[in-house]
Coordinates of C-alpha atoms in Angstrom, one line a residue:
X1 CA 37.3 -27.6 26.0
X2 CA 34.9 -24.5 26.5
X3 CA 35.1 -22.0 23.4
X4 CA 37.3 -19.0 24.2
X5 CA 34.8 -16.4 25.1
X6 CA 35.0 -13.1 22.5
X7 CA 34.4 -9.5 22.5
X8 CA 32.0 -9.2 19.3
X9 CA 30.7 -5.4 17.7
X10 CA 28.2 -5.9 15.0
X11 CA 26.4 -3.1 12.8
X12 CA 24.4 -2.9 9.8
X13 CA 24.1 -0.2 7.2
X14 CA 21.9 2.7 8.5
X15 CA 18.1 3.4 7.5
X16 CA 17.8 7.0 5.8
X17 CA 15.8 9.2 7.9
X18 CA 13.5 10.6 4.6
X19 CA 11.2 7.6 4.7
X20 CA 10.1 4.7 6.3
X21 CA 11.4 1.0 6.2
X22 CA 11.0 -1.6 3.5
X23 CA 11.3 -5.1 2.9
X24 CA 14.8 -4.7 0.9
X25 CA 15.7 -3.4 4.4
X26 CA 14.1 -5.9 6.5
X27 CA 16.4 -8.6 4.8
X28 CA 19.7 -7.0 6.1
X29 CA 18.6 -6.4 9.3
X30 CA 16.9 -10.1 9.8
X31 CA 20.1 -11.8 8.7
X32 CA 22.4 -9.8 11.1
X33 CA 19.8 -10.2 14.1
X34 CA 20.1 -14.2 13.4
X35 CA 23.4 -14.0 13.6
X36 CA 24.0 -11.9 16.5
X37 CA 21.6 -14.0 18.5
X38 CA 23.9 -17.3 17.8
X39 CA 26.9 -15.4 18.7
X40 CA 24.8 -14.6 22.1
X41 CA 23.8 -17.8 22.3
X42 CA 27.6 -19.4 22.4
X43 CA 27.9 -17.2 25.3
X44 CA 29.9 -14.6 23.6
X45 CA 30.1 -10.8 24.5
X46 CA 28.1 -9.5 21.2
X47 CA 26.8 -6.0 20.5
X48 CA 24.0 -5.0 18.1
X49 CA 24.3 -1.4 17.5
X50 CA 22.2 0.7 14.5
X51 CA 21.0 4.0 14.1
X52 CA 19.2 6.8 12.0
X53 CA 21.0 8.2 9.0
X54 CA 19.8 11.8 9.1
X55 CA 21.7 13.8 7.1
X56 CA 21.7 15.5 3.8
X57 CA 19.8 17.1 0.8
X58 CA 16.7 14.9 0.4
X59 CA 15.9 14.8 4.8
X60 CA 16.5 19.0 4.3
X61 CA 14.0 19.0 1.3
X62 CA 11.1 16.6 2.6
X63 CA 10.9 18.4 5.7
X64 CA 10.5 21.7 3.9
X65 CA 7.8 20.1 1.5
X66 CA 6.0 19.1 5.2
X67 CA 6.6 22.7 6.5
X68 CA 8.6 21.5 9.4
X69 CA 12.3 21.6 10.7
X70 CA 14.7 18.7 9.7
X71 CA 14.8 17.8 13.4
X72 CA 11.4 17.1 13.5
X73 CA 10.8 14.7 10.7
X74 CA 14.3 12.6 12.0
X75 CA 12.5 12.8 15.1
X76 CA 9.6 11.4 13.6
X77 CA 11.4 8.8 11.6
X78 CA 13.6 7.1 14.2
X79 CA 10.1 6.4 16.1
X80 CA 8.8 5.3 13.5
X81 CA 11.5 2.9 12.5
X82 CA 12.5 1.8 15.9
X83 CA 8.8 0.6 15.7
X84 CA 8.9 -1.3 12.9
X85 CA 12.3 -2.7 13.9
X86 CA 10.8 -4.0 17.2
X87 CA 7.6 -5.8 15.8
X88 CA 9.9 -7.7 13.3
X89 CA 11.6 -8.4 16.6
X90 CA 15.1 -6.8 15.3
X91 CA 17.2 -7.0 19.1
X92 CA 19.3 -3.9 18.6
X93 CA 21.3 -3.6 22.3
X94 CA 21.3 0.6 20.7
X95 CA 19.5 2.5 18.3
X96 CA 20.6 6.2 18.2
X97 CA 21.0 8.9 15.2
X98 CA 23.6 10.4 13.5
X99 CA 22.4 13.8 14.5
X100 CA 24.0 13.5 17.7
X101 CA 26.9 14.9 20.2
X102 CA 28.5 12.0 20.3
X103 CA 28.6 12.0 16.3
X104 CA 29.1 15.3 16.0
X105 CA 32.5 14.8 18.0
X106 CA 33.7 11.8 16.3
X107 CA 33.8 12.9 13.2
X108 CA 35.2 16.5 14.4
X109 CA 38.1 14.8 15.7
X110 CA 38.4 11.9 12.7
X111 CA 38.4 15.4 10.3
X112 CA 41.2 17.0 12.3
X113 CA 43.4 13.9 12.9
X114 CA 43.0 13.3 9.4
X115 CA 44.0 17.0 8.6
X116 CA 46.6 17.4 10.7
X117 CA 48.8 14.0 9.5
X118 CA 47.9 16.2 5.2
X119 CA 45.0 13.6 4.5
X120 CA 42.8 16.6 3.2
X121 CA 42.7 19.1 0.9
X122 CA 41.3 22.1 -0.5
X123 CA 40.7 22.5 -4.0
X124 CA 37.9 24.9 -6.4
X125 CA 36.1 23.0 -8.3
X126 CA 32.8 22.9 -10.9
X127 CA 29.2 22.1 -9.3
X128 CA 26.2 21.4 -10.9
X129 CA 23.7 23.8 -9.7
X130 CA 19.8 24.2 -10.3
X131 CA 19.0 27.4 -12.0
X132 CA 15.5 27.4 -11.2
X133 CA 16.0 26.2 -7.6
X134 CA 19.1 28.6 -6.5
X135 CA 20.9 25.7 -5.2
X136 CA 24.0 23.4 -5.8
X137 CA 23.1 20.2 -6.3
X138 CA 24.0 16.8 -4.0
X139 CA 24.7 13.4 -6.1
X140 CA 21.6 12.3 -5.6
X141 CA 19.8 14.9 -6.9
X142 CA 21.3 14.8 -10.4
X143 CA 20.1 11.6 -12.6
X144 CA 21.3 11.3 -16.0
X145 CA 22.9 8.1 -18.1
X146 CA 26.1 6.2 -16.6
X147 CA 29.0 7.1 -18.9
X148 CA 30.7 3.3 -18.2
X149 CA 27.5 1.2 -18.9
X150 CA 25.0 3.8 -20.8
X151 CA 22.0 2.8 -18.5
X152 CA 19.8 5.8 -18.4
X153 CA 18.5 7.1 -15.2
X154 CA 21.2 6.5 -13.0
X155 CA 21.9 8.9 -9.6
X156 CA 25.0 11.6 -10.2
X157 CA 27.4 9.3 -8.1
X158 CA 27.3 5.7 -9.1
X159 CA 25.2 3.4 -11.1
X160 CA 23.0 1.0 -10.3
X161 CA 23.6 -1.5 -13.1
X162 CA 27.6 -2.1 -13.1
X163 CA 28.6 -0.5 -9.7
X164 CA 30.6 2.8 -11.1
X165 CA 31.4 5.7 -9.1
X166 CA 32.1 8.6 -10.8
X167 CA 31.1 12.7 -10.4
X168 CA 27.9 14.0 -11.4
X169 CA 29.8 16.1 -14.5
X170 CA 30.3 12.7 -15.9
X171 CA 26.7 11.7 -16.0
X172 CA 25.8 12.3 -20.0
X173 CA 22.4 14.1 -20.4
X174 CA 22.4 14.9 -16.9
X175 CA 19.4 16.6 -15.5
X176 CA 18.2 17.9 -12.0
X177 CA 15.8 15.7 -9.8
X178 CA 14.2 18.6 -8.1
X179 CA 13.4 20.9 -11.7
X180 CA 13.9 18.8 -14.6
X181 CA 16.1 21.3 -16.5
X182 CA 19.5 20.6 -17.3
X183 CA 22.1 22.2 -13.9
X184 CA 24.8 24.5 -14.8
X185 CA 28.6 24.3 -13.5
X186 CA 29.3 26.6 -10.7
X187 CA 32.7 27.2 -9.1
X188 CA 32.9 26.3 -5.4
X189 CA 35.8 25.3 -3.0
X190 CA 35.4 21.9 -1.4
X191 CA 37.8 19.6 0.8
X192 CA 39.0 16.3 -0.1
X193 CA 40.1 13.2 1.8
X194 CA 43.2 12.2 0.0
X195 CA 42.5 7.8 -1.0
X196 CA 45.4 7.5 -2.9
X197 CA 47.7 8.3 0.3
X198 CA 46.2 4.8 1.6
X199 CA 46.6 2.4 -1.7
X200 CA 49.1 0.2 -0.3
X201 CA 47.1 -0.2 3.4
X202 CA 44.1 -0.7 1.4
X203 CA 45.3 -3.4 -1.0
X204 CA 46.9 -5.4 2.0
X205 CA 43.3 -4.6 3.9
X206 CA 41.7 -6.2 1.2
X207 CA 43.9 -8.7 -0.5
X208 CA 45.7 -10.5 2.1
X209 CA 46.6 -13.2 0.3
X210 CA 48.6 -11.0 -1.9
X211 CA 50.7 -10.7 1.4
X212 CA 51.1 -14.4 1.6
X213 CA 48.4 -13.9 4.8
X214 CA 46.0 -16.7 4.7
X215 CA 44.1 -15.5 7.9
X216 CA 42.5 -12.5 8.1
X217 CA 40.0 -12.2 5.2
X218 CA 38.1 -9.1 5.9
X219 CA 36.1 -9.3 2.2
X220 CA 34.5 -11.8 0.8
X221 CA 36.0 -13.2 -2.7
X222 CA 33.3 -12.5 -4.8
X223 CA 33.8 -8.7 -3.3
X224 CA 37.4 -8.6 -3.6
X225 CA 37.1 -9.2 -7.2
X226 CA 35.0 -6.4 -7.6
X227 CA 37.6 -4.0 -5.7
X228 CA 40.4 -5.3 -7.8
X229 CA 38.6 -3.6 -10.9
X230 CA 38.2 -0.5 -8.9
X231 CA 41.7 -0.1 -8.0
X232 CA 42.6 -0.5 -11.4
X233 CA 40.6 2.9 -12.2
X234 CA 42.9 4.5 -9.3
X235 CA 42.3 5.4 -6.0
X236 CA 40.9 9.2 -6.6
X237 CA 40.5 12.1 -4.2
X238 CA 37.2 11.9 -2.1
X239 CA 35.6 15.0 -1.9
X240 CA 34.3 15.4 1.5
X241 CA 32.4 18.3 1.6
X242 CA 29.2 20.0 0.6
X243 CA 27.6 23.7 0.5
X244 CA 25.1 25.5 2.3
X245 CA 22.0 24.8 2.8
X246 CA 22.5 21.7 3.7
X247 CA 21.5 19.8 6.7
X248 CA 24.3 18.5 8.5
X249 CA 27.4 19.7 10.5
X250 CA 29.3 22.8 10.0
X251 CA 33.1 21.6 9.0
X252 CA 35.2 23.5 11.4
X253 CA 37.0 26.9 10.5
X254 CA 34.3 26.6 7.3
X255 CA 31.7 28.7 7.5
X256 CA 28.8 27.5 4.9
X257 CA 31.0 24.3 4.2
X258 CA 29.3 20.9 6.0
X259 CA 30.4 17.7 6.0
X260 CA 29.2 15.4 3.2
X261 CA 26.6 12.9 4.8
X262 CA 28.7 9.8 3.8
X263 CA 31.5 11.0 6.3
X264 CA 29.0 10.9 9.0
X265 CA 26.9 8.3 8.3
X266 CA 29.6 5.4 9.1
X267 CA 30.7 7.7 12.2
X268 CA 27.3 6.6 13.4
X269 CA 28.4 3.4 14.0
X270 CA 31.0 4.8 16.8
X271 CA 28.8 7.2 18.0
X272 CA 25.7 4.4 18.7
X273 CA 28.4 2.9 20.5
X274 CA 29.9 5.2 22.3
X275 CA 25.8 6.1 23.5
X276 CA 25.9 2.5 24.7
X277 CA 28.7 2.6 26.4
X278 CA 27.7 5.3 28.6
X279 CA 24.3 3.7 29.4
X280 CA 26.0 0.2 30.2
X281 CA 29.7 1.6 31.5
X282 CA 31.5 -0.2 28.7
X283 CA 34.7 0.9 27.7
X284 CA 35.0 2.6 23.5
X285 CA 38.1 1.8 23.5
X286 CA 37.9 -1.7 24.0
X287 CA 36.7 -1.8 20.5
X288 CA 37.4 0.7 18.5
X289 CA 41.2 1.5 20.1
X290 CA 44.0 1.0 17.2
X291 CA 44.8 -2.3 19.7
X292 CA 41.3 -3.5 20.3
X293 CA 41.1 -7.4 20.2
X294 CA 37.3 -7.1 19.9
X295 CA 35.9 -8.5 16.4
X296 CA 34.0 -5.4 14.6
X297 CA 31.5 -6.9 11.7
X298 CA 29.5 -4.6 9.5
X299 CA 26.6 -6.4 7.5
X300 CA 25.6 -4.1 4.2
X301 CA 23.8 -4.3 1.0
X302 CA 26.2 -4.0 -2.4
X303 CA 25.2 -1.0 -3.1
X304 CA 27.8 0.6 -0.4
X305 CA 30.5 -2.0 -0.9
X306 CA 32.6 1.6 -2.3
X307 CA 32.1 3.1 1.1
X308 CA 32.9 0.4 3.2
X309 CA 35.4 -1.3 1.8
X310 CA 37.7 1.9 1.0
X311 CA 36.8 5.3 1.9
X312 CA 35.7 3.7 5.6
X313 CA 38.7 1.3 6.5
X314 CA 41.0 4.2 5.0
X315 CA 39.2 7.4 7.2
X316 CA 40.0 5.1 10.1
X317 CA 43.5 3.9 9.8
X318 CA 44.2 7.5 8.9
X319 CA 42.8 8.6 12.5
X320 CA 43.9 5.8 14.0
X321 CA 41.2 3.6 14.9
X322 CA 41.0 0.1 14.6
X323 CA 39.5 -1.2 11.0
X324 CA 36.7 -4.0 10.3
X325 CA 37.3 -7.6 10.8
X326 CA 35.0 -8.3 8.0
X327 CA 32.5 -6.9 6.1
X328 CA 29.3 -8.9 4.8
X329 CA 27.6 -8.0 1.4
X330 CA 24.2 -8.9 0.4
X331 CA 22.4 -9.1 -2.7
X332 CA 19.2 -6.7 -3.6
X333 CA 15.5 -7.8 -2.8
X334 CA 14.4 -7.0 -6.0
X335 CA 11.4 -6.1 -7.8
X336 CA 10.7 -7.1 -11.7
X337 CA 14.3 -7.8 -11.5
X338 CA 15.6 -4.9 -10.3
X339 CA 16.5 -3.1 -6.6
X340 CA 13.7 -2.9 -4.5
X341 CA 14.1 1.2 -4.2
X342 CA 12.5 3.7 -1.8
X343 CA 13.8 6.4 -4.0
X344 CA 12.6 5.2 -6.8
X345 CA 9.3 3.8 -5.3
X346 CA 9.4 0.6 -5.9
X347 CA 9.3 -1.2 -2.8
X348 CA 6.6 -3.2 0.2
X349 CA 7.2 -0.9 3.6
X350 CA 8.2 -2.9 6.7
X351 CA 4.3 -1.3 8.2
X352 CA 2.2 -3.0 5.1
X353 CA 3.9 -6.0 5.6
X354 CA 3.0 -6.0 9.1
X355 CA -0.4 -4.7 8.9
X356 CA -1.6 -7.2 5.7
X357 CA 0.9 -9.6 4.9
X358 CA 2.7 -11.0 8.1
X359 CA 1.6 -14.2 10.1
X360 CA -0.3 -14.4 12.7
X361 CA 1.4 -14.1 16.2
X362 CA -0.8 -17.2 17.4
X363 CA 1.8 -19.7 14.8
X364 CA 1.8 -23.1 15.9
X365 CA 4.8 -24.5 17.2
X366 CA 7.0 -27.4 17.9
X367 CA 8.9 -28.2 20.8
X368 CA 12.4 -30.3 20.4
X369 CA 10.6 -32.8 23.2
X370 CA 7.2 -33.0 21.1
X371 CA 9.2 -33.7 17.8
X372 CA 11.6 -36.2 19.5
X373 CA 8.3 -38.1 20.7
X374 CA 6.9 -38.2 17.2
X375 CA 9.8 -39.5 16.0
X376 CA 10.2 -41.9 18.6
X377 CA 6.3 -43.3 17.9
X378 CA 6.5 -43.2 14.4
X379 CA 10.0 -45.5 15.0
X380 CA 8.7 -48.0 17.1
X381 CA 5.8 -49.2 15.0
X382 CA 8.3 -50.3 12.2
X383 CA 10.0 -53.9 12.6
X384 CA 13.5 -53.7 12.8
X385 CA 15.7 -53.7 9.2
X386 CA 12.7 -53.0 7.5
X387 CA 13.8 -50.3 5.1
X388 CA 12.4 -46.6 4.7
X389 CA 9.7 -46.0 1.5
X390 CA 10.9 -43.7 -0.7
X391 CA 9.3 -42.1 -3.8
X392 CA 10.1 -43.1 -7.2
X393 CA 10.5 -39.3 -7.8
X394 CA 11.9 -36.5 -5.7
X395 CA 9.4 -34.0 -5.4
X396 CA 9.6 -30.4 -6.0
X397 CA 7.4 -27.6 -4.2
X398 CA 7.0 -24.6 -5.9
X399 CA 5.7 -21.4 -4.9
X400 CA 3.8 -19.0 -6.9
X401 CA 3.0 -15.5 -5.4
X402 CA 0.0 -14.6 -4.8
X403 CA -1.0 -10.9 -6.3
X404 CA -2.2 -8.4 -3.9
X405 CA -4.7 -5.9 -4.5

């Protein structure tokens, strides 16, 4: 009996729009092209859809350090990265930005569905900001010693060693990226999305089994261990929002207030979608209505397991959307045993690898009929019953890398 033929959405995470690609990358976006293809291949319906994270503090500051406009140097990325995306081979069916209309009014209307049913709120509250720079500082852009695990030099929103989130006034001996000197607390009024309001959606999201539901497993186990510990720290307010300048869009009725870029950035996901369905006359709602039968898969490193697997399944049952079927962690490529980091410099870029390292396009190959004719001639010479050799020893093949100059 033929398999039933599905409607399939897959994503993975999106590429920052401050730098160019890397091998740590490349690993995400070659596992989720493998798998796509074999859905493609069973004759399923199966989208690939990806696009540029653009927004934030650290595209805002590189482009001023390169004396042009923030829509420049995206512009310049996303060429740049759908290029490297295509020699790896990577068969995106859309690649778009988050610095788009259709993003721009997704996340509008997510905001004010989410407003309107008292999901946010308003609150003042303390921000670091730089002294010598004039300017409120993002997460990212305060580094200072995790105050769960004491690993230094960990970013002002969660560490890379144990996986806490916390706020950057937590951070102990916290400093500022950009100067050096220590920020100072600022008042400043910022919007929050409400978690807590969704801890019982969210646990029955995520621990199904709790619900005696066998089926529909949207984490895997390792990862729903991981949230467990995270619920038991409570489900706090999100805050939302960030203050000019700031490169992004303008929350509505806010003047000088803009969406924090991990609002937007999963938003991008609908948006590249939406794109494609008005190149290929698909219908959004199909698969992203609160009723959709379509399967929606998101493959992602970790390191984002917080956003994904709480703030992003919660933002859309809130607006009424449909959530994930499953999402798919990964490990880090790492280097001398820690994340391969383009923040922190320590990584190969997708263009090197390419340039020095990859193999060459003339690869011999093997065809299934030359292999099967091998086989058959390497058969026939043998007189029937007579066993197979084998070594005394199973061997082992080890690799040792090779250094590069």
């Amino acid at each position: 009996m033929p398999e039933k033929k599905r409607k399939i959405l897959v994503t993975s995470a999106l590429p920052y729009a401050n730098g160019p690609l890397h091998l740590g990358h490349l690993v995400e976006y070659i596992q989720t092209d493998i798998w796509v293809r074999f859905q493609k291949m069973r004759g399923h319906e199966c989208y690939y859809v990806c696009a540029d994270d653009t927004h934030g503090t650290p595209v805002m500051l590189r482009a001023q350090q390169e004396g042009i406009t923030p829509e420049q140097l995206i512009a310049r990325m996303g060429a740049e990265h759908q290029r490297d995306f295509a020699d790896f081979g990577i068969g995106f069916d859309n690649y778009y930005s988050t610095h788009s209309d259709e993003n721009r009014e997704i996340v509008t209307e997510i905001y004010r569905r989410l407003s309107k049913a008292g999901h946010i709120s308003r609150r003042t509250i303390k921000q670091a900001y730089d002294p010598v720079k004039n300017m409120f500082l993002p997460d990212r852009f305060i580094k200072g010693t995790c105050p769960r695990c004491n690993t230094p030099d960990q970013y002002g929103d969660s560490c890379e060693n144990c996986g806490a989130t916390y706020s950057p006034t937590e951070l102990k001996n916290p400093v500022s990226a950009l100067s050096g000197v220590p920020p100072v607390e600022k008042d400043s009024e910022h919007f929050f999305f409400k978690l807590g309001d969704f801890k019982d959606f969210l646990r029955m999201w995520l621990f199904p089994r709790e619900h005696k539901n066998d089926r529909d497993i949207h984490v895997q186990a390792e990862v729903a261990n991981k949230l467990d510990e995270w619920f038991d720290a409570g489900l706090k307010d999100w805050d939302i929002s960030r203050d000019a300048p700031y490169f992004g869009f303008e929350i509505p009725d806010a003047p000088g207030k803009y969406f924090y870029v991990w609002l937007d950035a999963p938003v991008g996901y609908m948006a590249s979608f939406k794109n494609l369905c008005a190149k290929q006359g698909l219908r959004f709602d199909d698969f992203w209505g609160q009723d959709s039968h379509a399967e929606l898969y998101h493959f992602i490193g970790k390191d984002i397991l917080y956003f994904h697997t709480r703030f992003w399944p919660a933002m859309l049952e809130g607006a009424g959307f449909r959530k994930p079927t499953s999402v798919f962690a990964h490990g880090f490529l790492t280097v001398n045993g820690t994340k391969m980091s383009k923040s922190r410099g320590t990584f190969i870029t997708a263009r090197s690898y390419l340039n020095h390292l990859a193999p060459p396009a003339s690869s011999p190959s093997v065809s299934a009929e030359n292999w099967a004719r091998k086989r058959s001639t390497r058969n026939c010479c043998k007189k029937p019953g007579t066993p197979r050799k084998r070594s005394r020893r199973p061997t082992k093949t080890a690799i040792t890398p090779r250094r590069c100059a």
